[in-house]
Tab-separated table of C-alpha atoms in Angstrom:
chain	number	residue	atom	x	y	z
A	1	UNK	CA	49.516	145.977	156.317
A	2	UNK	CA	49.747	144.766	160.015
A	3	UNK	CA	50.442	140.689	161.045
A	4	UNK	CA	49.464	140.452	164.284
A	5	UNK	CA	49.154	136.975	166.606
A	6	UNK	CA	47.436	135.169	164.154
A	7	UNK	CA	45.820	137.383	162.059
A	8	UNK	CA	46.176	140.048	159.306
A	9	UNK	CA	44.731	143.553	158.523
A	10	UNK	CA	45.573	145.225	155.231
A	11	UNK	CA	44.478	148.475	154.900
A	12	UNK	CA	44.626	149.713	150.837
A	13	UNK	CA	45.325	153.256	149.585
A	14	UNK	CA	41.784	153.751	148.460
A	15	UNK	CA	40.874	153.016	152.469
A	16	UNK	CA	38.904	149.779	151.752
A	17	UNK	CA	40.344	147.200	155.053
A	18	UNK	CA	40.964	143.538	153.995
A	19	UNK	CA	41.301	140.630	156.998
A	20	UNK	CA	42.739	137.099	156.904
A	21	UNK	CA	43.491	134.558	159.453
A	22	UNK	CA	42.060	133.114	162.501
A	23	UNK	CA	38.172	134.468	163.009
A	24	UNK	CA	37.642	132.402	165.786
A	25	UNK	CA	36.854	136.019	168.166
A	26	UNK	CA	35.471	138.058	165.969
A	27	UNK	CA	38.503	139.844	164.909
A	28	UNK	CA	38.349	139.840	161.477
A	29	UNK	CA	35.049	141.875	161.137
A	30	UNK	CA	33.005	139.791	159.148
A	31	UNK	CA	30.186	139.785	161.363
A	32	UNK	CA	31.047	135.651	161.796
A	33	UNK	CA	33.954	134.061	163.749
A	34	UNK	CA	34.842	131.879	160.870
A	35	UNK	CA	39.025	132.049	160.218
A	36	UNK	CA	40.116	133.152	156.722
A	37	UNK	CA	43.300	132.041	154.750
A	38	UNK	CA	43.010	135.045	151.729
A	39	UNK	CA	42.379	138.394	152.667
A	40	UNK	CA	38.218	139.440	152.484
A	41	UNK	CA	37.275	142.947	152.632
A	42	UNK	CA	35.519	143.825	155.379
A	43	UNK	CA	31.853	145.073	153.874
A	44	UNK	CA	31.411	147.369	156.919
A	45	UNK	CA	33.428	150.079	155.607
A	46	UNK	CA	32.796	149.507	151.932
A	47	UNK	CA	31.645	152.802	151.366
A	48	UNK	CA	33.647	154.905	154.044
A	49	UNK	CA	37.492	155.554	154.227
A	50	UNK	CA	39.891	153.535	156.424
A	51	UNK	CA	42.837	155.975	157.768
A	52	UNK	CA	44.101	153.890	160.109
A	53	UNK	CA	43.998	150.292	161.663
A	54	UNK	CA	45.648	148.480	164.926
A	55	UNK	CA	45.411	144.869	165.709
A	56	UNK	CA	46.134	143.295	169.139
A	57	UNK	CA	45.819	139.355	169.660
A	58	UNK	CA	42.044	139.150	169.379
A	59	UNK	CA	41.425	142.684	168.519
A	60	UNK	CA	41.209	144.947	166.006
A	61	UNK	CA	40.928	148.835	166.443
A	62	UNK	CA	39.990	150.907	163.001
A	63	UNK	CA	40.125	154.710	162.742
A	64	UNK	CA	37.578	156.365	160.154
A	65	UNK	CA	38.616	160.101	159.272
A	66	UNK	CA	35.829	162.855	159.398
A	67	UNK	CA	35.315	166.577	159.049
A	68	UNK	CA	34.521	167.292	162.468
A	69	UNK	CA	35.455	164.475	164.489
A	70	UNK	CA	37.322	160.870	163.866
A	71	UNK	CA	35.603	157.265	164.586
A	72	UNK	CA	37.377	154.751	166.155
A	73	UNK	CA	35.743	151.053	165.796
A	74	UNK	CA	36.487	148.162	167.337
A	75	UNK	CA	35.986	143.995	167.097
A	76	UNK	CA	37.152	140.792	168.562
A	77	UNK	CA	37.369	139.918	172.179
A	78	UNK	CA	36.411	142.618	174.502
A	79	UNK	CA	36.858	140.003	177.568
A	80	UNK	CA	39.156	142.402	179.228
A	81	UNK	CA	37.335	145.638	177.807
A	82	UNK	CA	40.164	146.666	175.350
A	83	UNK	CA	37.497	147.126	172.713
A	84	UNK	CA	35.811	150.059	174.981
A	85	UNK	CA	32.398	150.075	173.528
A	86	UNK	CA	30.469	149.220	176.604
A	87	UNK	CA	30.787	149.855	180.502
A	88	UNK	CA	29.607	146.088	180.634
A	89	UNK	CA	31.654	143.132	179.454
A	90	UNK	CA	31.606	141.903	175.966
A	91	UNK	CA	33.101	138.400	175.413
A	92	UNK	CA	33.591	139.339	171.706
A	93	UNK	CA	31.652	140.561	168.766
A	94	UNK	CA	31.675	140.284	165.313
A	95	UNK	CA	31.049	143.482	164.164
A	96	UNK	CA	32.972	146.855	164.065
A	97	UNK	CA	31.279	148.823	166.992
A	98	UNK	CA	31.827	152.308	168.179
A	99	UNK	CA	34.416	152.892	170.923
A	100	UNK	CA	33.061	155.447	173.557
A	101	UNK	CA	34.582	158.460	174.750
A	102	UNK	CA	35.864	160.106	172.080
A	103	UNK	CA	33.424	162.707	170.912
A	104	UNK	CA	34.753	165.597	168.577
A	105	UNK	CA	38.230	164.411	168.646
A	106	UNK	CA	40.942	164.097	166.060
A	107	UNK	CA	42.894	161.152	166.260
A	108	UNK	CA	46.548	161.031	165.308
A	109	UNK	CA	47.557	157.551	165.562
A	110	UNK	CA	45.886	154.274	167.035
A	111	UNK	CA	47.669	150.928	167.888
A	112	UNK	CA	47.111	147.549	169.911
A	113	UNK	CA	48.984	144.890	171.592
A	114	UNK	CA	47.787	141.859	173.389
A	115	UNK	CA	44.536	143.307	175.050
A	116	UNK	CA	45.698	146.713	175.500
A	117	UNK	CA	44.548	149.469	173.520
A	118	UNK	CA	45.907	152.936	173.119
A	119	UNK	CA	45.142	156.351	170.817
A	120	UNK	CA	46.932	160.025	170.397
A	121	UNK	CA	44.559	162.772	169.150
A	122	UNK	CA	46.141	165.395	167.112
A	123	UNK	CA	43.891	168.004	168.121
A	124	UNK	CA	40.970	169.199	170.015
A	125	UNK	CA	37.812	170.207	168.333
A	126	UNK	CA	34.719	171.413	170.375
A	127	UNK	CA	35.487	168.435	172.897
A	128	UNK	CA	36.551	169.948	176.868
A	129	UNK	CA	40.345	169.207	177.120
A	130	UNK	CA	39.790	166.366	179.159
A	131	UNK	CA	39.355	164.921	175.991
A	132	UNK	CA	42.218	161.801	174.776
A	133	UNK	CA	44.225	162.182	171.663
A	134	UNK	CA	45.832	158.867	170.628
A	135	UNK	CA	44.924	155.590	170.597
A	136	UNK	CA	47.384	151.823	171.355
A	137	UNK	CA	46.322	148.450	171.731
A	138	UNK	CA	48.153	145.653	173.471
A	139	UNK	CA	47.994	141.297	173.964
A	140	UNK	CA	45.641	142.855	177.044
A	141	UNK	CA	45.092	146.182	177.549
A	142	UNK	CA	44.031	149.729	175.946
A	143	UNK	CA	46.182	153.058	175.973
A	144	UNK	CA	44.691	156.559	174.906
A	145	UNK	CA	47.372	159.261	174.423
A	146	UNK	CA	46.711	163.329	174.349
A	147	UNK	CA	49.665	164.878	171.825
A	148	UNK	CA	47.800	168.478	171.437
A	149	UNK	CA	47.253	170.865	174.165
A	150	UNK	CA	47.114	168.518	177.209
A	151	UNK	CA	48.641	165.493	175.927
A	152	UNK	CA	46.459	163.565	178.290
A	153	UNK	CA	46.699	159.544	178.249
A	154	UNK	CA	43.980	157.356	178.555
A	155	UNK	CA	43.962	153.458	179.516
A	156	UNK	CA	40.828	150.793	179.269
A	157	UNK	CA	41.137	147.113	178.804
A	158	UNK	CA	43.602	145.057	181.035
A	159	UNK	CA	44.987	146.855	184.167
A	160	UNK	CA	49.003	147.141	184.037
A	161	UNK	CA	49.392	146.940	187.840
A	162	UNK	CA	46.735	143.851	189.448
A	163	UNK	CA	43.624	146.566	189.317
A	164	UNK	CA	40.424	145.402	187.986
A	165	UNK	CA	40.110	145.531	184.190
A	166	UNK	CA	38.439	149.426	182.627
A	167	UNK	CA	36.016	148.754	179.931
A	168	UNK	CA	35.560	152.420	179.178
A	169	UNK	CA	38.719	155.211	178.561
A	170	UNK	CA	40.292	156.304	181.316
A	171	UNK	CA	42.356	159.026	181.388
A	172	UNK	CA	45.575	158.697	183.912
A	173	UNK	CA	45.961	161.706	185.872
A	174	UNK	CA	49.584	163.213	185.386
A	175	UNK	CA	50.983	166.859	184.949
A	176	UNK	CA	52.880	165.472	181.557
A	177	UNK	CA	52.054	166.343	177.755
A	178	UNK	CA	52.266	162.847	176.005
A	179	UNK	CA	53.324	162.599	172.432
A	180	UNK	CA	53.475	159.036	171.333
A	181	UNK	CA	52.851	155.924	173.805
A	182	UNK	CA	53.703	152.165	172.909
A	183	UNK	CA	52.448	149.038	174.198
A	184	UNK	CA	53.978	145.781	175.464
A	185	UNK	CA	52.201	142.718	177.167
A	186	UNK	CA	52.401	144.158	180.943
A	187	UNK	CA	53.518	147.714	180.372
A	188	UNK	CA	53.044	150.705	178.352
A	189	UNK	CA	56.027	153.214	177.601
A	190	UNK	CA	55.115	156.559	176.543
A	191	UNK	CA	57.181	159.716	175.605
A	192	UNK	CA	56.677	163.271	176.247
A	193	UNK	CA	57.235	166.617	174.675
A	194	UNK	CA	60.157	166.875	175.975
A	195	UNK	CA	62.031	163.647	174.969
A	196	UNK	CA	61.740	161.961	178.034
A	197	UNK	CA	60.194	157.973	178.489
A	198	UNK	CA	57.813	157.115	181.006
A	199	UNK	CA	57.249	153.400	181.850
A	200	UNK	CA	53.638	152.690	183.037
A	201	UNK	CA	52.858	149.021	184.576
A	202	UNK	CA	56.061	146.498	185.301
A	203	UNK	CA	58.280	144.289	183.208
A	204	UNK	CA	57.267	140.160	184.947
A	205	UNK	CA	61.107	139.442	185.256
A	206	UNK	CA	62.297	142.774	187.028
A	207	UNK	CA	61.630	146.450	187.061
A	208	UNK	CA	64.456	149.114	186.089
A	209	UNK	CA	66.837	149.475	189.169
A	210	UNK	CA	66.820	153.490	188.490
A	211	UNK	CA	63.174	153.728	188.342
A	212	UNK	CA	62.524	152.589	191.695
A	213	UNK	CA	64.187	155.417	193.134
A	214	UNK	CA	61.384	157.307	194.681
A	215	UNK	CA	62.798	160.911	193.689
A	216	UNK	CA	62.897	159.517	189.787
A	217	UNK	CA	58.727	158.345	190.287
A	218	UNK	CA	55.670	160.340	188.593
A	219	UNK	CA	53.216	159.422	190.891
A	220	UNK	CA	49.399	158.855	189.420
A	221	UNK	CA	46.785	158.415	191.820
A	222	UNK	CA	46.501	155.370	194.519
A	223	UNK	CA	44.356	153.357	192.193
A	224	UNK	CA	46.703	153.592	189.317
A	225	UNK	CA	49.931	153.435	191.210
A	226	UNK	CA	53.194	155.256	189.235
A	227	UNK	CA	54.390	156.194	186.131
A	228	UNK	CA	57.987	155.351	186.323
A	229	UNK	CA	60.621	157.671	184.683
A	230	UNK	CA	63.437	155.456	182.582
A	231	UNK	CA	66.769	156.924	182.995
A	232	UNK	CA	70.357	156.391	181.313
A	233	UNK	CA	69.466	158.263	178.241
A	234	UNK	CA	72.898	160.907	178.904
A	235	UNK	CA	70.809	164.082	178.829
A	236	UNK	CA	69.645	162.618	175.170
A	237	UNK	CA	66.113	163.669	174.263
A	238	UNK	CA	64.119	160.609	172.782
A	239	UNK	CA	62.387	160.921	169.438
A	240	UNK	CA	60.926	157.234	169.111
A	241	UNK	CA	59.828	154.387	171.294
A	242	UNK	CA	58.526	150.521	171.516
A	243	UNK	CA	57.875	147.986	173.080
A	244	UNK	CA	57.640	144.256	172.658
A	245	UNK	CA	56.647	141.639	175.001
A	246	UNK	CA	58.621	142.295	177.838
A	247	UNK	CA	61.226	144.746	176.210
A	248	UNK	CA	61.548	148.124	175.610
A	249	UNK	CA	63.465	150.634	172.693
A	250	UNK	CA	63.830	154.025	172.079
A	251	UNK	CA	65.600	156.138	169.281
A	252	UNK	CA	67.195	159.404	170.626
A	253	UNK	CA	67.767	162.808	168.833
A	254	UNK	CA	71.080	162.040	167.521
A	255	UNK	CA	70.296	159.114	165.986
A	256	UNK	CA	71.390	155.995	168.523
A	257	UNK	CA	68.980	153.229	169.474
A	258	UNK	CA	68.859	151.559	172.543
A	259	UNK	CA	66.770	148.975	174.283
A	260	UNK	CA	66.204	147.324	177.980
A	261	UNK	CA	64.214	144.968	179.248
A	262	UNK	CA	63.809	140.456	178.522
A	263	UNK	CA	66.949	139.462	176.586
A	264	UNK	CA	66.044	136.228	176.485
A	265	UNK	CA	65.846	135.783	172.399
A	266	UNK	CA	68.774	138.392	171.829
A	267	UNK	CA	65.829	141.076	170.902
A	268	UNK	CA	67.502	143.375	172.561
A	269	UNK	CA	70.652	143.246	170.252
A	270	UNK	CA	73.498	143.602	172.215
A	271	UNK	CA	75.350	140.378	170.828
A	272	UNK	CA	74.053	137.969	174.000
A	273	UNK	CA	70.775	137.298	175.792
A	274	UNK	CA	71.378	138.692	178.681
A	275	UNK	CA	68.143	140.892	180.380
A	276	UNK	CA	69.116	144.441	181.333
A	277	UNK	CA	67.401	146.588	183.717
A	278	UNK	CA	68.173	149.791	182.069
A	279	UNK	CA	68.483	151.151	178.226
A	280	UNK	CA	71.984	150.270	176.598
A	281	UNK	CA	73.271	151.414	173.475
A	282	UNK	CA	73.025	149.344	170.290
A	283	UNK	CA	75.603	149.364	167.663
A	284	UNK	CA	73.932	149.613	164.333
A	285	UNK	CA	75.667	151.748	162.018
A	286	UNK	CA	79.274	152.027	160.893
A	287	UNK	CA	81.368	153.724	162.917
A	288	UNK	CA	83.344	155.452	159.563
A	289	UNK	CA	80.214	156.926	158.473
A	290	UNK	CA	80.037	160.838	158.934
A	291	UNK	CA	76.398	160.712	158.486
A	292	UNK	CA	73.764	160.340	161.514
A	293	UNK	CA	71.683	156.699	161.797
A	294	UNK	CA	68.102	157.705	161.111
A	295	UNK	CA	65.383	155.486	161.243
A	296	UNK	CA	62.703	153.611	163.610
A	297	UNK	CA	62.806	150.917	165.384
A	298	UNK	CA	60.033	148.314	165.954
A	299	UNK	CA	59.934	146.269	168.594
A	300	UNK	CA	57.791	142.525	168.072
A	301	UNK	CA	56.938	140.219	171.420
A	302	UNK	CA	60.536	138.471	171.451
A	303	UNK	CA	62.061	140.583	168.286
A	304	UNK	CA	63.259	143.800	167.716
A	305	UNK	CA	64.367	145.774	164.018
A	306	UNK	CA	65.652	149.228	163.080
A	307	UNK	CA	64.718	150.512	159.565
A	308	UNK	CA	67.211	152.890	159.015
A	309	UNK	CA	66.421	155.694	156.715
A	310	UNK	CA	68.997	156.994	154.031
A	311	UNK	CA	69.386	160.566	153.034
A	312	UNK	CA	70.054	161.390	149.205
A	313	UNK	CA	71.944	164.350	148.461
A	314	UNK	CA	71.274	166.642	146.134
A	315	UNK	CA	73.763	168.552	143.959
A	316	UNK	CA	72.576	171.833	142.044
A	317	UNK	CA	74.646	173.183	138.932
């Protein structure tokens, strides 16, 4: 189940997709824009299986799962083209409807936020590798990720840096294999291979003092301006990111968490609400314990929370 601004989307085990909440663009997929306070199942994929679904705050992205290639559908407001059905703009519709551009493609993961959309593809079929591989949605903009052999990322929706808006995917030109990508409200993190973050787009308040050094910037293209490196991770590799509103985290190999970014609302858990220009370390665990903190973290528009995972041991007689 996902709560998003002001609307839910619960996706069942048997793959049927069940809305609730405000209708009022479209998002809930009933093919009206009437607002819902129990959860209706929405008859447009009665018969088919949902594998995945992403909401932003008028959109909805779905992913259907097939033999060859993998459908991704979306609804809601498509003012700012996050939806990425047509190269024309779509106030809003109703109706699930086919996002373009990703023909004979395998799609890993798909998520929203705001208008932005994004998608990782686990795999390339018959498809050229210019092909995207996963898929992120945002309060305004699109993101399309590449995790297999290019790792390519793709944006549509609302620009991160003042450019006009992309209705269609758009794949950002950069010699880097992508493997996951989160969304916030005016920036887009994403996270290599390798275990390094990339920051795409600006936080409003400030952008990291590191990043702006110019020997630390991935540069794009002149229309897209750069992908900024985020340093301070101590040679750490980073397994896990998000991103809230205006606030970042990421998980590292060994287990710590830390977050930078709007501090406003203590989100970024450091015990004040101060902002911080680059990622800080989070105390989470205890200290005593001999055993690494596992888990994710998940980062909300002025919230942040870590689930952290417990191992079970095992003894054999």
């Amino acid at each position: 189940m996902l709560a998003c601004f002001n609307f839910d989307l619960n996706n069942c085990d048997t793959g049927y997709i069940f809305t609730c909440g405000d209708g009022s663009f479209g998002q809930l997929g009933h093919g009206n824009y009437i607002s819902t306070c129990s959860p209706v199942q929405v008859l447009h994929f009665k018969t088919r299986h949902v594998e995945q679904i992403a909401c932003g705050m008028r959109h909805s992205l779905i992913v259907l799962k097939g033999d060859n290639e993998d459908i991704i559908y979306g609804f809601g407001s498509g003012k700012r083209g996050q939806l990425g059905i047509s190269d024309d703009k779509h106030k809003s519709v109703s109706t699930p409807q086919v996002t373009l551009g990703f023909e004979n493609v395998k799609i890993r993961s798909v998520t929203a936020n705001g208008d932005h959309s994004a998608a990782i593809s686990s795999k390339f079929l018959s498809a050229p590798l210019y092909n995207p591989i996963q898929m992120i949605a945002g309060p305004t903009y699109l993101v399309v990720v590449a995790s297999s052999l290019d790792g390519h990322l793709y944006v549509w929706g609302r620009s991160f840096h003042g450019a006009p808006d992309v209705y269609m995917p758009h794949r950002v030109t950069a010699d880097l294999v992508f493997s996951q990508v989160a969304l916030g409200w005016n920036h887009a993190l994403v996270l290599t291979g390798d275990g390094e973050v990339y920051m795409l787009g600006r936080y409003n308040y400030n952008v990291p003092a590191n990043a702006q050094k110019a020997n630390m910037m991935k540069h794009i293209s002149e229309d897209e301006g750069v992908m900024q490196r985020v340093l301070n991770f101590d040679s750490t590799k980073v397994v896990q990111i998000g991103a809230g509103a205006e606030h970042s985290a990421g998980v590292t190999d060994g287990g710590s968490v830390m977050t930078w970014g709007w501090g406003e609302h203590g989100q970024l858990g450091l015990g004040d609400t101060n902002d911080q220009t680059d990622p800080q370390l989070v105390s989470l665990c205890n200290e005593q314990s001999t055993e690494p903190c596992v888990g994710r973290v998940y980062c909300g528009s002025g919230f942040t929370f870590f689930v952290r995972m417990h191992t079970v041991k095992s003894s054999f007689v």
